Every structure is written in structure tokens, then in C-alpha cells.
């Protein structure tokens, strides 16, 4: 079937269900083009909490669909591909949080939304890459346990030096693979380009950046910048909106490693199947959901 045929069938199936399609910027271009809303983790979580639609189809990975379900417990949330997960989220479990808390009972537990519902349930507050600094600064605690991403945690520690950070050793595999050697190679090939990075990149890369932010913040920065050429240090899916919105600007991906296999599992075919068969509905244990909802709501209130 052609892309256009899929698009018209997806639209018809979506209207029949009264569904809304949300997609992260890391999704395939065909999915971003079909979606009703494309955004970063924070914008999509906030949106999921306010939408009227009975059915939310989340084109992303499991923690995103679960976050939407936590914030909209009465809605049907579908994840088009059942095994679209996040390797970083799966690195930390509730036992890890408890262990860190036992060692640092006076610390606040801040969990990145890229975490399991279980980890969220044992946290004081959640954050995304776009509001991590704001969330951490809002806490009265001097000590912060941050998980699962050691890179976002280390970045926050450099930006909020008045607090002490205890970091879990998790990481996003594609971002963590980027190196200072990649930066040197790309800077040599494109000497006037600005380097825009996601904070999930390691320290040796972050220290070379001209700008660090979430996917939405990177896009906003490129939109507003008077510069014409950029090196992009985040997952390749972001090149689609960057190029669409800025046809007069050039974007180079920092590394070939910057592909998230799980984000690429959702195709137009899977999305159509999910809508037509109400496939892969997200269910979260009610007790766990009650516990995990508060840290998510606290984040939204900051
Ligand atoms: P955001 O910029 O949306 O926080 O992206 C982070 C991410 O890795 C989503 O998987
Ligand atoms: Fe997880 Fe990284 Fe993929 Fe995002 S890009 S879903 S953090 S593995």
C-alpha cells in the first residue's frame, strides 16, 4: 500500500474511534506526518492529560504511553507496537531506587520520565529533559537521587551546583555512543555549523555544545537562530521537523549511532492495525498507577 493510502485509511479508522494520534519527534517521518500532534516527552505528557478524545494512540515507546495512561486513567491508550520499549528505562527498577534511598534517606528521588511506572511510583517527582533543571531547583532538598540517566543527571549537576547529586548508572544507548571524536570530525567538515545537543549525550560531547536542550528546545533554537548550519546531537528522527520547518538551513547528524531502534518500530502499517483492531492497549496496575501519578502530577505543577 502507498503512504497516501495508509494516511487516508488511518484517518478514517481514527475518526471512527474518535482517537487522537500523538507522536514523538524520534518517530519515522511517515508517522510524524500522520500524527495529530508531534512533540517532545513533556509536551506530549501535558497534552495527554488535557485531551478530550476517548482513545489516545501513542506513537513512541512504552514509558510514554504508560505516562499518558497514568495521567488519563479513564482513557484507552494504545501503543501501536507492543515491544517498542526504552532500553534506558529498563535499566532501573524499584529495588535500585530503594537501595539508593537507604543510603541517602535525606535525598529527593527525581526520576526522568524515561523510566518504568514502578520507578516513578517510588519517586518524589518526575522530570523530562525540558524541565529537569526547573524541577530540581523547585525542590527544598539539598541532595538529589537522579535516575535512570547518568548523562542528564550529570548535566543537571553542572547547572545546579548548589545541590548534591547521586546518579544511577543508566544511559540512552544511541546518545551515549556519541564521542568527542564525532564532534571533532563534524566540526572539521562543517566549521561554521552550531552544535545543538540533547543532554542524554555524555559529558565529553556536552562540553563541546553551543546549545543543550530537549528535542522541542533544539527545534525552537534552530527555528529562531540566525545561523544557517547545524550539527545535531540527538536521535535522527528530529531531522524531519528541523528540515521541514527550516528549508533554508542545513542539518548534519553528529553520529551514525543516533538511531533508536525502538522508536523506529512503529510504521504506518502498525499504526493502522492498532487503530483497526484496538491493538496493544496499555494497562497499568491500579495500585502502582496511584503511586506513580503523584510524581507525574507534581512535575506538571512545577
Ligand atoms: P525528549 O526531548 O522528548 O525529552 O526526548 C528524550 C527521549 O529520549 C525520548 O525517548
Ligand atoms: Fe530510550 Fe534513548 Fe530510545 Fe529515547 S532514544 S526511547 S531514551 S533508548
CSV table of N, CA, C and O in Angstrom, one decimal, residues 184-244:
chain,number,residue,atom,x,y,z
A,184,UNK,N,34.7,16.4,16.8
A,184,UNK,CA,35.9,16.9,16.1
A,184,UNK,C,35.8,16.7,14.6
A,184,UNK,O,36.0,17.6,13.7
A,185,UNK,N,35.3,15.5,14.2
A,185,UNK,CA,35.2,15.1,12.8
A,185,UNK,C,34.1,16.0,12.1
A,185,UNK,O,34.4,16.6,11.0
A,186,UNK,N,33.0,16.2,12.7
A,186,UNK,CA,31.9,17.0,12.2
A,186,UNK,C,32.3,18.5,12.1
A,186,UNK,O,32.0,19.2,11.2
A,187,UNK,N,32.9,19.0,13.2
A,187,UNK,CA,33.4,20.4,13.2
A,187,UNK,C,34.4,20.7,12.1
A,187,UNK,O,34.3,21.7,11.5
A,188,UNK,N,35.2,19.7,11.8
A,188,UNK,CA,36.2,19.8,10.7
A,188,UNK,C,35.5,19.9,9.4
A,188,UNK,O,35.9,20.8,8.5
A,189,UNK,N,34.5,19.1,9.2
A,189,UNK,CA,33.8,19.0,7.9
A,189,UNK,C,32.9,20.2,7.7
A,189,UNK,O,32.6,20.7,6.6
A,190,UNK,N,32.4,20.8,8.9
A,190,UNK,CA,31.4,21.9,8.8
A,190,UNK,C,31.8,22.9,9.8
A,190,UNK,O,31.2,23.1,10.9
A,191,UNK,N,32.9,23.7,9.6
A,191,UNK,CA,33.4,24.6,10.6
A,191,UNK,C,32.5,25.7,11.1
A,191,UNK,O,32.7,26.2,12.2
A,192,UNK,N,31.5,26.1,10.3
A,192,UNK,CA,30.7,27.2,10.8
A,192,UNK,C,29.4,26.7,11.5
A,192,UNK,O,28.6,27.5,12.0
A,193,UNK,N,29.2,25.4,11.5
A,193,UNK,CA,27.9,24.8,12.0
A,193,UNK,C,27.9,25.0,13.5
A,193,UNK,O,28.9,24.8,14.2
A,194,UNK,N,26.7,25.2,14.0
A,194,UNK,CA,26.5,25.2,15.5
A,194,UNK,C,26.1,23.8,16.0
A,194,UNK,O,25.4,23.1,15.3
A,195,UNK,N,26.6,23.5,17.2
A,195,UNK,CA,26.4,22.1,17.7
A,195,UNK,C,25.2,22.1,18.7
A,195,UNK,O,25.4,22.7,19.8
A,196,UNK,N,24.1,21.5,18.3
A,196,UNK,CA,22.9,21.5,19.2
A,196,UNK,C,22.8,20.1,19.7
A,196,UNK,O,22.7,19.1,18.9
A,197,UNK,N,22.7,19.9,21.0
A,197,UNK,CA,22.7,18.6,21.6
A,197,UNK,C,21.6,18.3,22.6
A,197,UNK,O,21.1,19.2,23.3
A,198,UNK,N,21.3,17.0,22.7
A,198,UNK,CA,20.4,16.6,23.8
A,198,UNK,C,21.2,16.3,25.0
A,198,UNK,O,22.3,15.7,24.9
A,199,UNK,N,20.7,16.5,26.2
A,199,UNK,CA,21.5,16.3,27.4
A,199,UNK,C,21.7,14.8,27.7
A,199,UNK,O,22.5,14.5,28.7
A,200,UNK,N,21.2,13.9,26.9
A,200,UNK,CA,21.4,12.5,27.1
A,200,UNK,C,22.8,12.1,26.5
A,200,UNK,O,23.3,11.0,26.7
A,201,UNK,N,23.5,13.1,25.9
A,201,UNK,CA,24.9,12.8,25.4
A,201,UNK,C,25.8,12.9,26.5
A,201,UNK,O,25.6,13.6,27.5
A,202,UNK,N,27.0,12.1,26.4
A,202,UNK,CA,27.9,12.1,27.5
A,202,UNK,C,28.7,13.4,27.7
A,202,UNK,O,28.7,14.3,26.8
A,203,UNK,N,29.3,13.6,28.9
A,203,UNK,CA,30.0,14.9,29.2
A,203,UNK,C,31.0,15.4,28.2
A,203,UNK,O,31.1,16.5,27.9
A,204,UNK,N,31.8,14.4,27.6
A,204,UNK,CA,32.8,14.9,26.7
A,204,UNK,C,32.2,15.5,25.5
A,204,UNK,O,32.9,16.3,24.8
A,205,UNK,N,31.0,15.2,25.1
A,205,UNK,CA,30.3,15.7,24.0
A,205,UNK,C,29.6,17.0,24.4
A,205,UNK,O,29.6,18.0,23.7
A,206,UNK,N,28.9,16.9,25.6
A,206,UNK,CA,28.2,18.1,26.1
A,206,UNK,C,29.1,19.3,26.2
A,206,UNK,O,28.7,20.4,26.0
A,207,UNK,N,30.3,19.1,26.7
A,207,UNK,CA,31.2,20.3,26.9
A,207,UNK,C,31.6,21.0,25.6
A,207,UNK,O,32.0,22.1,25.6
A,208,UNK,N,31.3,20.4,24.4
A,208,UNK,CA,31.6,21.0,23.2
A,208,UNK,C,30.4,21.7,22.6
A,208,UNK,O,30.4,22.4,21.5
A,209,UNK,N,29.2,21.6,23.3
A,209,UNK,CA,27.9,22.1,22.7
A,209,UNK,C,27.8,23.6,22.6
A,209,UNK,O,28.3,24.3,23.5
A,210,UNK,N,27.1,24.1,21.6
A,210,UNK,CA,26.7,25.5,21.6
A,210,UNK,C,25.4,25.7,22.2
A,210,UNK,O,25.0,26.8,22.7
A,211,UNK,N,24.6,24.6,22.2
A,211,UNK,CA,23.2,24.7,22.9
A,211,UNK,C,22.9,23.2,23.3
A,211,UNK,O,23.1,22.3,22.6
A,212,UNK,N,22.3,23.1,24.5
A,212,UNK,CA,21.8,21.8,25.0
A,212,UNK,C,20.4,22.0,25.4
A,212,UNK,O,20.0,22.9,26.1
A,213,UNK,N,19.5,21.0,24.9
A,213,UNK,CA,18.1,21.1,25.3
A,213,UNK,C,17.4,19.9,24.8
A,213,UNK,O,17.9,19.0,24.2
A,214,UNK,N,16.1,19.8,25.2
A,214,UNK,CA,15.2,18.7,24.8
A,214,UNK,C,15.0,18.8,23.3
A,214,UNK,O,15.4,19.8,22.7
A,215,UNK,N,14.3,17.8,22.7
A,215,UNK,CA,14.1,17.8,21.3
A,215,UNK,C,13.3,19.1,20.9
A,215,UNK,O,13.7,19.8,19.9
A,216,UNK,N,12.3,19.4,21.7
A,216,UNK,CA,11.5,20.6,21.3
A,216,UNK,C,12.3,21.9,21.5
A,216,UNK,O,12.2,22.8,20.7
A,217,UNK,N,13.2,21.9,22.5
A,217,UNK,CA,14.1,23.1,22.7
A,217,UNK,C,15.1,23.2,21.6
A,217,UNK,O,15.4,24.3,21.1
A,218,UNK,N,15.6,22.1,21.1
A,218,UNK,CA,16.6,22.1,19.9
A,218,UNK,C,15.9,22.7,18.7
A,218,UNK,O,16.4,23.5,18.0
A,219,UNK,N,14.6,22.2,18.5
A,219,UNK,CA,13.9,22.7,17.3
A,219,UNK,C,13.6,24.2,17.4
A,219,UNK,O,13.9,25.0,16.5
A,220,UNK,N,13.2,24.6,18.6
A,220,UNK,CA,12.9,26.1,18.8
A,220,UNK,C,14.2,26.9,18.6
A,220,UNK,O,14.2,28.0,18.0
A,221,UNK,N,15.3,26.4,19.1
A,221,UNK,CA,16.6,27.1,19.0
A,221,UNK,C,17.0,27.2,17.5
A,221,UNK,O,17.4,28.3,17.0
A,222,UNK,N,16.8,26.1,16.7
A,222,UNK,CA,17.2,26.2,15.3
A,222,UNK,C,16.3,27.1,14.5
A,222,UNK,O,16.7,27.9,13.7
A,223,UNK,N,15.0,27.1,14.9
A,223,UNK,CA,14.0,27.9,14.2
A,223,UNK,C,14.4,29.4,14.4
A,223,UNK,O,14.3,30.2,13.5
A,224,UNK,N,14.8,29.8,15.6
A,224,UNK,CA,15.0,31.2,16.0
A,224,UNK,C,16.4,31.7,15.6
A,224,UNK,O,16.6,32.9,15.6
A,225,UNK,N,17.3,30.7,15.4
A,225,UNK,CA,18.7,31.1,15.2
A,225,UNK,C,19.0,31.8,13.9
A,225,UNK,O,18.3,31.5,12.9
A,226,UNK,N,19.9,32.8,13.9
A,226,UNK,CA,20.2,33.4,12.6
A,226,UNK,C,21.3,32.6,11.9
A,226,UNK,O,21.6,32.8,10.7
A,227,UNK,N,21.8,31.5,12.5
A,227,UNK,CA,22.8,30.6,11.9
A,227,UNK,C,22.1,29.8,10.8
A,227,UNK,O,20.9,29.5,11.0
A,228,UNK,N,22.9,29.3,9.9
A,228,UNK,CA,22.2,28.5,8.8
A,228,UNK,C,22.6,27.1,8.8
A,228,UNK,O,22.1,26.3,8.0
A,229,UNK,N,23.6,26.7,9.6
A,229,UNK,CA,24.1,25.3,9.5
A,229,UNK,C,24.3,24.7,10.9
A,229,UNK,O,24.8,25.4,11.8
A,230,UNK,N,23.9,23.5,11.1
A,230,UNK,CA,23.9,22.9,12.5
A,230,UNK,C,24.3,21.5,12.5
A,230,UNK,O,24.0,20.7,11.5
A,231,UNK,N,25.0,21.1,13.5
A,231,UNK,CA,25.3,19.7,13.8
A,231,UNK,C,24.3,19.3,14.9
A,231,UNK,O,24.2,20.0,15.9
A,232,UNK,N,23.6,18.2,14.7
A,232,UNK,CA,22.5,17.8,15.6
A,232,UNK,C,22.9,16.5,16.4
A,232,UNK,O,23.1,15.5,15.8
A,233,UNK,N,23.0,16.7,17.7
A,233,UNK,CA,23.3,15.6,18.6
A,233,UNK,C,22.1,15.0,19.3
A,233,UNK,O,22.1,15.0,20.5
A,234,UNK,N,21.2,14.5,18.5
A,234,UNK,CA,20.1,13.7,19.1
A,234,UNK,C,19.6,12.7,18.0
A,234,UNK,O,20.1,12.7,16.9
A,235,UNK,N,18.6,12.0,18.4
A,235,UNK,CA,18.1,10.9,17.5
A,235,UNK,C,17.7,11.4,16.1
A,235,UNK,O,17.0,12.5,16.1
A,236,UNK,N,18.0,10.7,15.1
A,236,UNK,CA,17.8,11.2,13.7
A,236,UNK,C,16.4,11.6,13.3
A,236,UNK,O,16.3,12.4,12.4
A,237,UNK,N,15.4,11.1,14.0
A,237,UNK,CA,14.0,11.4,13.7
A,237,UNK,C,13.8,12.9,13.7
A,237,UNK,O,12.9,13.5,13.0
A,238,UNK,N,14.5,13.6,14.5
A,238,UNK,CA,14.4,15.1,14.7
A,238,UNK,C,14.7,15.8,13.4
A,238,UNK,O,14.3,17.0,13.2
A,239,UNK,N,15.5,15.2,12.5
A,239,UNK,CA,15.9,15.9,11.3
A,239,UNK,C,14.7,16.2,10.4
A,239,UNK,O,14.7,17.2,9.7
A,240,UNK,N,13.6,15.4,10.5
A,240,UNK,CA,12.4,15.6,9.7
A,240,UNK,C,11.8,17.0,10.0
A,240,UNK,O,11.6,17.8,9.2
A,241,UNK,N,11.4,17.2,11.3
A,241,UNK,CA,10.8,18.5,11.6
A,241,UNK,C,11.8,19.7,11.4
A,241,UNK,O,11.4,20.8,11.0
A,242,UNK,N,13.1,19.4,11.7
A,242,UNK,CA,14.0,20.5,11.6
A,242,UNK,C,14.1,21.0,10.1
A,242,UNK,O,14.0,22.2,9.8
A,243,UNK,N,14.1,20.0,9.2
A,243,UNK,CA,14.3,20.3,7.8
A,243,UNK,C,13.0,20.9,7.2
A,243,UNK,O,13.0,21.9,6.5
A,244,UNK,N,11.8,20.3,7.7
A,244,UNK,CA,10.5,20.8,7.2
A,244,UNK,C,10.3,22.3,7.6
A,244,UNK,O,9.8,23.1,6.8
